[in-house]
Coordinates of C-alpha atoms in Angstrom, one line a residue:
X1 CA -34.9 -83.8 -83.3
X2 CA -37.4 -80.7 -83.1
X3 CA -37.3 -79.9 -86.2
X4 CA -39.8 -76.7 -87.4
X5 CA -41.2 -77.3 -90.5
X6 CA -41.4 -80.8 -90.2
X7 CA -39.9 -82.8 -92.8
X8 CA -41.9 -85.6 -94.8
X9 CA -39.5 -88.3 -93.7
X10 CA -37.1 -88.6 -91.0
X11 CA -34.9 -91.9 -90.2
X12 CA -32.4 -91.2 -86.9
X13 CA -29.8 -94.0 -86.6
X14 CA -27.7 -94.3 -83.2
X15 CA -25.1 -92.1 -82.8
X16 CA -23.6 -88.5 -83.4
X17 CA -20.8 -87.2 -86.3
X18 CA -18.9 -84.7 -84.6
X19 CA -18.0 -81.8 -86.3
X20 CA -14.3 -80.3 -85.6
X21 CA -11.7 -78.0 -87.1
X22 CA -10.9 -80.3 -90.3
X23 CA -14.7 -80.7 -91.4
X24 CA -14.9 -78.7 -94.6
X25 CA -17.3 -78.8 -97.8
X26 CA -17.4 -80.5 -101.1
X27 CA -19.6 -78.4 -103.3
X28 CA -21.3 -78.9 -106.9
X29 CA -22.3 -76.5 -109.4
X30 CA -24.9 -75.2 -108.4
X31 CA -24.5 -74.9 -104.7
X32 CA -22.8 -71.6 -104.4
X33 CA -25.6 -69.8 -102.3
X34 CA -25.7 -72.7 -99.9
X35 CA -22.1 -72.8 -99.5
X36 CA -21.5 -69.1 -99.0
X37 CA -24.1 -69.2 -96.5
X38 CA -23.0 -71.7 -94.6
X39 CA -19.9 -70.1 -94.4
X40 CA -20.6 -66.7 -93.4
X41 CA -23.6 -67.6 -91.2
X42 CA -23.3 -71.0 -89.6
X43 CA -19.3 -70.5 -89.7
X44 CA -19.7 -67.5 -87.6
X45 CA -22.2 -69.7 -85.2
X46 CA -19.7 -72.2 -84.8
X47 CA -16.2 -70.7 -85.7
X48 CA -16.0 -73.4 -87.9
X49 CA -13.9 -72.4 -91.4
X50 CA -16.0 -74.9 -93.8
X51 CA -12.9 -74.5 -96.1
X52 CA -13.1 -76.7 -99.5
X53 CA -12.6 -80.2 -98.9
X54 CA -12.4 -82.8 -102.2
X55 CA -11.4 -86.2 -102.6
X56 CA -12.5 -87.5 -99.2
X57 CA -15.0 -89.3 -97.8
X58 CA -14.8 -88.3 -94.2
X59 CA -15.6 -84.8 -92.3
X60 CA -16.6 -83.4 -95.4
X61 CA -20.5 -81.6 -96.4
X62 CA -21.3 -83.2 -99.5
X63 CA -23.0 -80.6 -101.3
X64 CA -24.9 -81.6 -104.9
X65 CA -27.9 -80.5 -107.4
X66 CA -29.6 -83.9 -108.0
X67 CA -31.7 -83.2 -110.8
X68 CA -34.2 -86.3 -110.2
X69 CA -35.5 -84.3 -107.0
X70 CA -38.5 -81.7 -107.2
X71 CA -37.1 -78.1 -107.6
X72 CA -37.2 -77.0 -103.4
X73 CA -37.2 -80.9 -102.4
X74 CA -34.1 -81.9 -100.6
X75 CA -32.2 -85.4 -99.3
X76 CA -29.9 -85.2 -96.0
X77 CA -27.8 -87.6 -94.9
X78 CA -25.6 -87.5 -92.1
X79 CA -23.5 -90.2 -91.8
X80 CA -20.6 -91.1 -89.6
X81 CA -18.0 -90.2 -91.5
X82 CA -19.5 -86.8 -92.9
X83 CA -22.8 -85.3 -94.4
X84 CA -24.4 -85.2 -97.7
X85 CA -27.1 -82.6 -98.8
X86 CA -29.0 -83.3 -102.5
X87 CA -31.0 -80.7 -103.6
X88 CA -33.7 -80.7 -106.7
X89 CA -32.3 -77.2 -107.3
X90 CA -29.8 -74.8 -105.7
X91 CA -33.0 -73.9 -103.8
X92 CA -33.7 -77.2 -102.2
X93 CA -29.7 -77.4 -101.0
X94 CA -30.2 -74.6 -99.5
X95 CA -33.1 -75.7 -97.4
X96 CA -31.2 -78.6 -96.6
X97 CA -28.5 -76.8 -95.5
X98 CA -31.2 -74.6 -93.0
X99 CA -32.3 -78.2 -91.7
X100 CA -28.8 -78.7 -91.1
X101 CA -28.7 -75.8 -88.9
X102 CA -31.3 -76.7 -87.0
X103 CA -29.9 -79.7 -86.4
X104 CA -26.9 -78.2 -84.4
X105 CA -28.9 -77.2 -81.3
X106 CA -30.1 -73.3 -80.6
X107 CA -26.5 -72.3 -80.5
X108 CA -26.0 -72.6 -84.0
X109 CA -28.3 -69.8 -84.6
X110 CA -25.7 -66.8 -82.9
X111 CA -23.8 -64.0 -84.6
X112 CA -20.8 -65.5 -82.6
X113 CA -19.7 -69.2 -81.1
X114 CA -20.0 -69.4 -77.3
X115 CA -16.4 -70.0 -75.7
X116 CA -15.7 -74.4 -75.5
X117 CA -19.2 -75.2 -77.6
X118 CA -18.8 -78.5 -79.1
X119 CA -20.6 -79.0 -82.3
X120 CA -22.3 -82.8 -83.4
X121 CA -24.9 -84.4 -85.6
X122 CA -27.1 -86.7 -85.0
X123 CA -27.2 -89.5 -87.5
X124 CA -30.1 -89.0 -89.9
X125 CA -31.5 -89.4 -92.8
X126 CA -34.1 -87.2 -94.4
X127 CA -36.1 -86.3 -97.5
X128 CA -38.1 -83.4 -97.5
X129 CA -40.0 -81.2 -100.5
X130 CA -42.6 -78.2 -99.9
X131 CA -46.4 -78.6 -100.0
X132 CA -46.7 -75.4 -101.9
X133 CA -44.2 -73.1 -103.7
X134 CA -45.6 -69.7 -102.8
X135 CA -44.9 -69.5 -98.8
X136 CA -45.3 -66.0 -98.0
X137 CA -44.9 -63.2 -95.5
X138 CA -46.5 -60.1 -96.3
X139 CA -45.0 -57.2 -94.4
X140 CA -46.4 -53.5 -93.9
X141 CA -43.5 -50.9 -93.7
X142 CA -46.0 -47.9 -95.0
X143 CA -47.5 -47.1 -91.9
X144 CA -44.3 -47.8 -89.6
X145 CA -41.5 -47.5 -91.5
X146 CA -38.5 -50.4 -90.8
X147 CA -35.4 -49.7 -91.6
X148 CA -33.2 -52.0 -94.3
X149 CA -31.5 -53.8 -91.7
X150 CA -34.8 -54.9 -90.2
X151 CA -36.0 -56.1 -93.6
X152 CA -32.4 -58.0 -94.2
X153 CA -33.5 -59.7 -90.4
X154 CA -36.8 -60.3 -91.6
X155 CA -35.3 -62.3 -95.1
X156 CA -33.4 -64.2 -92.5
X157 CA -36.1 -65.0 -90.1
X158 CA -38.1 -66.1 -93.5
X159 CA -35.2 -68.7 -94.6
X160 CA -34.5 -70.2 -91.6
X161 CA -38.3 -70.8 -92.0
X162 CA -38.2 -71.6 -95.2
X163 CA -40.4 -69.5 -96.5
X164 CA -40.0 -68.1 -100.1
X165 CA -41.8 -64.9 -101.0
X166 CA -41.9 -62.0 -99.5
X167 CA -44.7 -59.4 -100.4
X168 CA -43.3 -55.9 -99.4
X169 CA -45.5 -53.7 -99.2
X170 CA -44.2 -50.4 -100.0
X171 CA -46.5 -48.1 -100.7
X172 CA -50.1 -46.8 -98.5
X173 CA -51.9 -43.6 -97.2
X174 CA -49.3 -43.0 -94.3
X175 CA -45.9 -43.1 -96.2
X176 CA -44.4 -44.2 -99.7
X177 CA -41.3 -46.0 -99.4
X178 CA -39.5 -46.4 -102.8
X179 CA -37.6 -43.8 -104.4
X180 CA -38.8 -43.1 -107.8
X181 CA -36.5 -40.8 -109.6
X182 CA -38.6 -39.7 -112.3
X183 CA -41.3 -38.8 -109.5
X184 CA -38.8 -37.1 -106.6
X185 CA -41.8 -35.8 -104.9
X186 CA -43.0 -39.5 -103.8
X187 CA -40.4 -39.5 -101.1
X188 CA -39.5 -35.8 -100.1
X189 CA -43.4 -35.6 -99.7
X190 CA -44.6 -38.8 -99.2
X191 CA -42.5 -40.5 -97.2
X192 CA -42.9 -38.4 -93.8
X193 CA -45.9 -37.7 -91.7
X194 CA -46.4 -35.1 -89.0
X195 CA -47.5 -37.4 -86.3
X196 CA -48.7 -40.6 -85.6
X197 CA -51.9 -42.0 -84.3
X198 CA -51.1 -44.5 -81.0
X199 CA -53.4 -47.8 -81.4
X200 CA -56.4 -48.3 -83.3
X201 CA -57.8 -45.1 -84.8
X202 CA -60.4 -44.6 -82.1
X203 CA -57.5 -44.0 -79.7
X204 CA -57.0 -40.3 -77.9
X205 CA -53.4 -41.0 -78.2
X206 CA -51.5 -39.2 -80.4
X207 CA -47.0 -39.4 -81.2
X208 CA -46.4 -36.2 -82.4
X209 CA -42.9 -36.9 -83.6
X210 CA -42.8 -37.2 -87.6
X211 CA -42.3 -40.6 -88.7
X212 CA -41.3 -41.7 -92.1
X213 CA -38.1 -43.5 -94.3
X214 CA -38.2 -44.5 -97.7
X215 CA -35.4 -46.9 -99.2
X216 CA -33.5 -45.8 -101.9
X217 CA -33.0 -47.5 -105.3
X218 CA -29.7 -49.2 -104.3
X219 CA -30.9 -50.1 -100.4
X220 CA -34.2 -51.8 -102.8
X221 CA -31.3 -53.7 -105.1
X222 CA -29.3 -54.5 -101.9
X223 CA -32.8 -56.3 -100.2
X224 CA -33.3 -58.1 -103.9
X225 CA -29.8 -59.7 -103.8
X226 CA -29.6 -60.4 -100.1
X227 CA -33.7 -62.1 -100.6
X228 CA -31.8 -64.0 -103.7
X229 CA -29.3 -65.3 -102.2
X230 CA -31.6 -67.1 -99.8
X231 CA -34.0 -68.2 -102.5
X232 CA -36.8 -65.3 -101.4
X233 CA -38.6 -63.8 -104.6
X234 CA -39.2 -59.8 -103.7
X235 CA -43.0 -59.0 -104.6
X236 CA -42.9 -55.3 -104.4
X237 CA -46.8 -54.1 -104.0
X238 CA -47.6 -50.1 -105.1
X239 CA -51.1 -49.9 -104.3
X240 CA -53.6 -48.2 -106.3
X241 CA -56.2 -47.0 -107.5
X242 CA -57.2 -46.6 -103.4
X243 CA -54.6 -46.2 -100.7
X244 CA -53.3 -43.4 -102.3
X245 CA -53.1 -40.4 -100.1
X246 CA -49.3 -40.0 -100.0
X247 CA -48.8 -40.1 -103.4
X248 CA -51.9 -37.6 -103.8
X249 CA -50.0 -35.1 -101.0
X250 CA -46.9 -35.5 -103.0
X251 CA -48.7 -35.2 -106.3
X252 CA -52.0 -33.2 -105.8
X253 CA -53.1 -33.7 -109.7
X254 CA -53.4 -37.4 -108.9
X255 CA -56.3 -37.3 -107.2
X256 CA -59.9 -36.3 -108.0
X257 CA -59.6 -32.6 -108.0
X258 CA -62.9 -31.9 -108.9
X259 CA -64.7 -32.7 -106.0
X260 CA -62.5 -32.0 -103.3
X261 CA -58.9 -29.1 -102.6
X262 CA -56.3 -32.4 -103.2
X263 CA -53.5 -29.5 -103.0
X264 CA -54.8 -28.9 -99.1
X265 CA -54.0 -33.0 -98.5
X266 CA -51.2 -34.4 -96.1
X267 CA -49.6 -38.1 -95.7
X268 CA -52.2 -39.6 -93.5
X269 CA -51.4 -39.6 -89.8
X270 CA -54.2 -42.1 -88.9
X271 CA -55.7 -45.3 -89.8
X272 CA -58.9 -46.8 -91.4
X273 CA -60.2 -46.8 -94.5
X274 CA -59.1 -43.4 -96.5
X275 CA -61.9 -41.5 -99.2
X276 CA -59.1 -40.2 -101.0
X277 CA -58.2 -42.2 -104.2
X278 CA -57.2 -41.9 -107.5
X279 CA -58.8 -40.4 -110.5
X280 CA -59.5 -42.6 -113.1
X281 CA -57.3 -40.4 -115.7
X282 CA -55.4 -40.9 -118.9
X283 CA -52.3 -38.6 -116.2
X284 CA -53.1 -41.4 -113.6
X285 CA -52.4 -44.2 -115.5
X286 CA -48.7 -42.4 -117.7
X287 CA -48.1 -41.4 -114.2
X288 CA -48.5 -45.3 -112.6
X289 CA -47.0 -46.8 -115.9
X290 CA -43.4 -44.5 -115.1
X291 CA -43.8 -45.8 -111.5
X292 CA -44.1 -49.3 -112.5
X293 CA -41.1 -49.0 -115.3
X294 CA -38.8 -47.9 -112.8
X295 CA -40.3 -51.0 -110.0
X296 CA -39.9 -53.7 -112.8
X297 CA -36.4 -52.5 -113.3
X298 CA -35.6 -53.4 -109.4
X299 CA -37.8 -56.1 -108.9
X300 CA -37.0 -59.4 -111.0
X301 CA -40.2 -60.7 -109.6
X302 CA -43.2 -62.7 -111.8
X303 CA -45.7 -60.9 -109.7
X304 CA -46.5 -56.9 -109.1
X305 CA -48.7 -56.8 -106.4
X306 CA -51.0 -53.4 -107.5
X307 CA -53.4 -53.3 -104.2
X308 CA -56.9 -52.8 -105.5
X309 CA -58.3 -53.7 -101.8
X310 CA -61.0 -50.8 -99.9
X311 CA -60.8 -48.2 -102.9
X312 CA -63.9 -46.1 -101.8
X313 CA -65.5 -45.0 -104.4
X314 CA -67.4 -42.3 -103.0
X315 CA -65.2 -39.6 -104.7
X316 CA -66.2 -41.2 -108.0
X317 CA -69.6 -41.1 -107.7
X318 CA -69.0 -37.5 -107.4
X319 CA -66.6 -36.8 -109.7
X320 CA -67.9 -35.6 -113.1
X321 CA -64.3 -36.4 -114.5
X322 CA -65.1 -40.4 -113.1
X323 CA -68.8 -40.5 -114.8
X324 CA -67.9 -39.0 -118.0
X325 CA -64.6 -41.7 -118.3
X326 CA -67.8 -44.7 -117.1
X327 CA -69.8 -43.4 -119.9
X328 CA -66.9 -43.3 -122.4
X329 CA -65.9 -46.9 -121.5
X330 CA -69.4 -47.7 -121.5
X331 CA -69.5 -49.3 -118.2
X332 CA -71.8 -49.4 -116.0
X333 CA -70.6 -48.1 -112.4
X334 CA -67.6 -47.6 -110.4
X335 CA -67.2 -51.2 -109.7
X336 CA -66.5 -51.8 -113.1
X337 CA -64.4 -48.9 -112.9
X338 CA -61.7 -49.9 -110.5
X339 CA -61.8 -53.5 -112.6
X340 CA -60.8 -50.8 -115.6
X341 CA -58.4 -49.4 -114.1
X342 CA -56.8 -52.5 -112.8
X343 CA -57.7 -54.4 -115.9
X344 CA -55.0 -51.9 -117.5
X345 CA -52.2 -52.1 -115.4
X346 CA -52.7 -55.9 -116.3
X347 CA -52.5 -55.6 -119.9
X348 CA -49.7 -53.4 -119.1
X349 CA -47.6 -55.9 -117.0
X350 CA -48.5 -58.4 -119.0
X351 CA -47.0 -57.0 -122.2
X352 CA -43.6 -56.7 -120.1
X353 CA -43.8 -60.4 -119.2
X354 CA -45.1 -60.2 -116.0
X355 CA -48.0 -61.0 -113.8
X356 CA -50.7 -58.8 -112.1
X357 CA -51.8 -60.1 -108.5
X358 CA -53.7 -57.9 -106.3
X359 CA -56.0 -57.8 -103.4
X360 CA -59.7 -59.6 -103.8
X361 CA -61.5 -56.8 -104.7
X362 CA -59.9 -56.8 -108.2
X363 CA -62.8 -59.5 -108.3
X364 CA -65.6 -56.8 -108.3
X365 CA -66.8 -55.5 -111.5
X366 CA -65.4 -58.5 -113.5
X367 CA -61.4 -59.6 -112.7
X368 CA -58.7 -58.7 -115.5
X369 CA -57.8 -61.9 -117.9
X370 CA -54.1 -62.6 -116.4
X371 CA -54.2 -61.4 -113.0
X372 CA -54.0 -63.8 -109.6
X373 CA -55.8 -63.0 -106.4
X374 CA -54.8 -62.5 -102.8
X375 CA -57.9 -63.6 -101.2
X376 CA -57.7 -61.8 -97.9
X377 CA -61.4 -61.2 -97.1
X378 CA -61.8 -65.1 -96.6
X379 CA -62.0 -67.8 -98.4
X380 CA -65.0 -66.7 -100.5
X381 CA -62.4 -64.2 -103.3
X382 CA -60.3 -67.4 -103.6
X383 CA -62.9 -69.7 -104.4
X384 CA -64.6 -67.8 -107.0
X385 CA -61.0 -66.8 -108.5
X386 CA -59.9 -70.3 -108.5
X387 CA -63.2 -71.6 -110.5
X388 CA -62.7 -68.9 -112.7
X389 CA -59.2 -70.7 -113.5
X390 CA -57.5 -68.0 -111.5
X391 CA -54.4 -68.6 -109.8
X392 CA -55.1 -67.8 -106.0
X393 CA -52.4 -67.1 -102.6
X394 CA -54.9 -67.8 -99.5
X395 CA -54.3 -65.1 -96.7
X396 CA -57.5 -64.9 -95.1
X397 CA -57.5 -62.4 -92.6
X398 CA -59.6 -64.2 -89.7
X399 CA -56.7 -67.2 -90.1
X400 CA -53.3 -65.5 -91.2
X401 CA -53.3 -61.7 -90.1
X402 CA -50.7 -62.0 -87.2
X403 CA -51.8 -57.9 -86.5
X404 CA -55.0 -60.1 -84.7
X405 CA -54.7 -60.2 -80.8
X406 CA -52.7 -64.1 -80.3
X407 CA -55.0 -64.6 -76.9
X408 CA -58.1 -62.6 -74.8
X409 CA -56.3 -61.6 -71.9
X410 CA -56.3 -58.1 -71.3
X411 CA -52.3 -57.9 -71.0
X412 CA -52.5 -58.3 -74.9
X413 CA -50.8 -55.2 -76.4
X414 CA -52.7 -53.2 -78.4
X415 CA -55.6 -55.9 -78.9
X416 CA -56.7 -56.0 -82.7
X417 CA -59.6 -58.5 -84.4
X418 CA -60.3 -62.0 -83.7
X419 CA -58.1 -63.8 -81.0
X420 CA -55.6 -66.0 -83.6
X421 CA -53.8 -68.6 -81.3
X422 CA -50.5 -70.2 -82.0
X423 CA -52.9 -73.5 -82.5
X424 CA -55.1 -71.5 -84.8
X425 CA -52.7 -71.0 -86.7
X426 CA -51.2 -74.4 -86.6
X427 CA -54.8 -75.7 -87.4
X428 CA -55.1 -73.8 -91.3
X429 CA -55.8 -74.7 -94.1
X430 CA -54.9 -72.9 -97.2
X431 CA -57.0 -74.8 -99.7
X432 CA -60.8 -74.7 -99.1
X433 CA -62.5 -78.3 -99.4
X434 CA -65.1 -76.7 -102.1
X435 CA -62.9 -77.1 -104.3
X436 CA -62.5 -79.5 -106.7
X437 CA -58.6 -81.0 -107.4
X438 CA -58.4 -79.4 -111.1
X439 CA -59.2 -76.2 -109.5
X440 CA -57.1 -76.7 -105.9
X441 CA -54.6 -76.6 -108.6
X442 CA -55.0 -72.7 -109.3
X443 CA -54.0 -72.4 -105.3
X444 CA -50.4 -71.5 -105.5
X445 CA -50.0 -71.3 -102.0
X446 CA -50.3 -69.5 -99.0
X447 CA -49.3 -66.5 -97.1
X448 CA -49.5 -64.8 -93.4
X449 CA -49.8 -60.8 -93.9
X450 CA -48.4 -58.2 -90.7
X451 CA -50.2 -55.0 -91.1
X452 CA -48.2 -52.5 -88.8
X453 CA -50.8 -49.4 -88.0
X454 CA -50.3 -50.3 -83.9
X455 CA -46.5 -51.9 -84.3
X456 CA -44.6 -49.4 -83.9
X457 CA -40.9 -50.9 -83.9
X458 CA -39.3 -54.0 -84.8
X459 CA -40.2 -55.4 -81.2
X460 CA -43.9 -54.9 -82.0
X461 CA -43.5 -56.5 -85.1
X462 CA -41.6 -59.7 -83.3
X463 CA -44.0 -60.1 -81.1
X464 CA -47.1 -60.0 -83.3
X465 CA -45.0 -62.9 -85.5
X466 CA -43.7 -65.0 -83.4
X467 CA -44.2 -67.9 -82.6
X468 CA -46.8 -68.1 -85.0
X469 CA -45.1 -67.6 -88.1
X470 CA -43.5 -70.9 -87.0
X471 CA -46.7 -72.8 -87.2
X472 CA -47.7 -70.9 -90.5
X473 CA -44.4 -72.1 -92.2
X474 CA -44.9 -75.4 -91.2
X475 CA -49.3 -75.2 -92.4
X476 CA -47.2 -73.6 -95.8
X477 CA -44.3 -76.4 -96.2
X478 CA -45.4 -79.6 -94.2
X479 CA -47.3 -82.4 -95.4
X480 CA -50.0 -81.8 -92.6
X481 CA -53.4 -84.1 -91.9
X482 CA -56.8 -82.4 -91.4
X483 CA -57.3 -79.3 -89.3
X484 CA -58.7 -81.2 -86.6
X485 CA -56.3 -84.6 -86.8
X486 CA -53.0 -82.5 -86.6
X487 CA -50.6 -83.0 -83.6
X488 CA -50.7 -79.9 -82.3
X489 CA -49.0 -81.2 -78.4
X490 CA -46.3 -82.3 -80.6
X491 CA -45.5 -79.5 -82.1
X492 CA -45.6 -77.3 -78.7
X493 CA -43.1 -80.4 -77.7
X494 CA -40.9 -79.0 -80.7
X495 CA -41.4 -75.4 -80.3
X496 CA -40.4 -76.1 -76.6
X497 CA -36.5 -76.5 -78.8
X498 CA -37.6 -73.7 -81.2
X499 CA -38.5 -70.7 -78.9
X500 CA -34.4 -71.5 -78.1
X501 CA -33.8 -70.8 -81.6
X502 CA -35.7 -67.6 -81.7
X503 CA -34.1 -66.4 -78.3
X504 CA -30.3 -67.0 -80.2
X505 CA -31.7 -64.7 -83.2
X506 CA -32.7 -62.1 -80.5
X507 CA -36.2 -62.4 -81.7
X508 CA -38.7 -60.7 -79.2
X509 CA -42.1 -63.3 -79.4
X510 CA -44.8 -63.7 -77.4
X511 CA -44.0 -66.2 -74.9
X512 CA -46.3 -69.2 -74.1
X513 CA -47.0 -67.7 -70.6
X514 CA -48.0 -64.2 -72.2
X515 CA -46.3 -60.6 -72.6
X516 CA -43.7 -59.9 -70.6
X517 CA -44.3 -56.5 -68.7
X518 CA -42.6 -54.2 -71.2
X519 CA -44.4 -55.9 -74.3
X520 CA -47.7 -54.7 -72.7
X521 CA -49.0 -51.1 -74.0
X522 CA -51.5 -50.5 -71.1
X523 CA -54.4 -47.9 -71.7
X524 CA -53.6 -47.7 -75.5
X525 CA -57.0 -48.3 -77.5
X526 CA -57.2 -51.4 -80.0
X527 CA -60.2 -53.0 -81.1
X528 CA -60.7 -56.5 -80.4
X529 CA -63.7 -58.8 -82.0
X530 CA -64.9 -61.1 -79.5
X531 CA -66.4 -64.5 -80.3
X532 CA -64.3 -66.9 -83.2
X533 CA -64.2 -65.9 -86.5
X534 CA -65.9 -66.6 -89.9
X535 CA -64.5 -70.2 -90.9
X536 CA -65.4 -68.5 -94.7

């Protein structure tokens, strides 16, 4: 039973339940997403109706909230004479119920049954609860736009996973991607570019084709829901004060207009680290705050993810505007600065009951009372956060950044950073052994981040996360040993059953054997890092 994450405790008995025509589902308050789920996903698998079943005992899904459970823990029994999933909360059925799937065989994750499949269970029982409650995939879709039904795929690929947040993030130099309707400008301007730099920015190659999309306020409610329903918290991220350029092209006042033309300014077409960022004005922030009113209206989220990573600051030193607001503020340089800036936008979240997280960086010049850290430059921003009594989310980028090249061959597409294997990724840890356990408890979890500059379709972006998103989920759910004690042949031995999993969802991964030809991009430029990377 290959099952990916692995659960904390599995019992198999001898035996199968099979599953036939007449199995149908008992279901609790509580249980609703599970049960519509199973019926419009796994039913159209199998072809199996799931219809409501009470009073019986035998083929019948038990279905139950069992409030003596932790909230995303989950009990499964399968029994021969039906099936029983307890959750802690409607969220921990609903894992249950992706276990379940699992549990089917590869064919169980089609659009469509296959004509004379049989369906059966093995006997089992299992209990199972997360390690941490943030499990998170960060996805770029500024610098390559997807389309909504490639983020509804991605929510799926996340819950059959069961992974729980997903950080979107919307907004960058090369494209804004959320209507605004106070601020049209964001997306007639901001949302298209002329061309498109091919590979890393050192590369000749140019697509001269625009590229943009933007999701409207109702395709933004319609990704909410669908996240909901499969217990996924949407954290919108609208990046500021750096990453800016396409909301500077759309809005040329936004920038710092007294040291360079911002009018003469474009939606970036390239990649790197961009000089044009936001003035530190009193119009900056009323513009950001009618921005954010309109994000906190779609997002239902805790978190607002506000950026705050590679602002350079160059601009400011410049900017007589900038030095006059540092001496006003009485701070004493652009560092503190940006922590100003960010350190409002937290007071400002915080007075609408929610909570700032943003980028390490926020930790330079002093980090803003209620805010939480993505510590992305290594461990080091998550460390200091958490002994500040931060709350932290671990991404570091030499671990978790699935844009990194997966092995040194030279077949490797577009080859970015530090070679990240699948066992590299099976062998993180999220919480740094400096810590102490009071503050291991400010790490709320962990996430794995896809930057897109040199993914240019959703076959890029498959192929960049899988398989390794596998082992992350199971790093960010599973009950794992030690780096170095973890079974990694054992869990090749199960994705041997998952990669038939991903190949029923269509997903296009990297294979064990390596690229196949057409996920090769010969003679396009990346920029690989040779040796292993920083451990810190």
């Amino acid at each position: 039973m290959d099952l990916i994450p692995a659960p904390d405790r599995m019992e198999r008995a001898e035996g199968f339940l099979d599953l036939g025509d007449g199995f149908g589902i008992e279901a609790g308050p509580g249980t609703e997403d599970a049960v519509r789920w199973l019926r419009t996903t796994l039913g159209a698998a199998t072809g199996l109706a799931l219809p409501p079943k009470k009073g019986s005992e035998y083929d019948v899904l038990h279905l139950s909230v069992r409030p003596g459970l932790d909230a995303e823990a989950y009990r499964l029994v399968i029994a021969p004479h039906g099936v029983h999933i307890q959750g802690g909360s409607p969220a921990g059925v609903f894992w249950g119920a992706q276990t379940l799937r699992q549990l089917l065989g590869p064919d169980a994750f089609r659009r469509a049954p296959l004509p004379g499949r049989t369906w059966r269970l093995p006997l089992t029982e299992i209990q199972d609860s997360p390690r941490f409650g943030w499990r998170g995939l960060m996805l770029d879709v500024a610098r390559h736009f997807m389309p909504k039904d490639g983020v509804l795929r991605y929510l799926d690929l996340m819950a059959a996973h069961k992974l729980n947040v997903f950080h979107f993030h919307l907004t960058d130099d090369q494209g804004w991607r959320i209507e605004i309707e106070k601020y049209p400008r964001l997306t007639e301007v901001g949302s298209w570019r002329a061309r498109t730099k091919f590979g890393h920015r050192a590369s000749p190659l140019w697509d001269e084709k625009p590229h943009g999309g933007y999701y409207t306020q109702d395709d933004i409610r319609e990704i909410v829901a669908y996240a909901a329903e499969r217990h996924i918290t949407v954290v919108p991220e609208i990046d500021v004060p750096g990453h800016s350029q396409a909301a500077i092209a759309a809005y040329p006042e936004l920038g710092n207009t007294d040291v360079i033309d911002t009018s003469a300014l474009s939606v970036w077409d390239t990649w790197g680290i961009n000089p044009n960022v936001l003035a530190p004005t009193d119009n900056t922030l009323r513009f950001y705050e009618g921005v954010f009113e309109e994000v906190l209206e779609l997002f239902p989220s805790e978190f607002i993810h506000v950026g705050g990573d590679e602002c350079l600051k160059d601009q400011w030193r410049q900017s007589p505007t900038a030095q006059q607001r540092i001496r006003e503020l009485g701070l004493k340089d652009e560092d503190e600065l940006q922590a100003w800036f960010i350190g409002h936008f937290d007071t400002w979240l915080s007075a609408r009951g929610r909570r700032l997280i943003g980028w390490d960086e926020i930790l330079e010049g002093g980090l803003a009372p209620g805010a939480t850290v993505s510590s992305w430059r290594g461990y080091a921003g998550g460390i200091a956060a958490a002994r500040a009594g931060h709350d932290v989310v671990m991404c570091p980028e030499q671990q978790v950044y699935l844009d990194h090249r997966q092995d040194p061959g030279a077949d490797e597409p577009v080859p970015i950073g530090y070679v990240r294997t699948l066992e590299d990724v099976y062998r993180f840890e999220p919480v740094p052994t400096e810590l102490t356990p009071d503050e291991a408890r400010h790490v709320l979890g962990t996430q794995a981040n896809v930057w897109t500059e040199v993914m240019e379709d959703h076959a890029r972006v498959d192929y960049q996360t899988f398989p390794r998103l596998a082992a992350f989920a199971e790093v960010a759910w599973s009950s794992l040993p030690a780096p170095d004690q973890r079974d990694f042949a054992g869990f090749e031995r199960r994705m041997a059953a998952h990669y038939g999993r991903l190949d029923a969802l269509g997903v296009a991964y990297r294979p064990p054997a390596g690229p196949r030809p057409w996920q090769r991009r010969p003679g396009v430029l990346g920029c690989p890092i040779q040796g292993p990377p920083p451990n810190r």
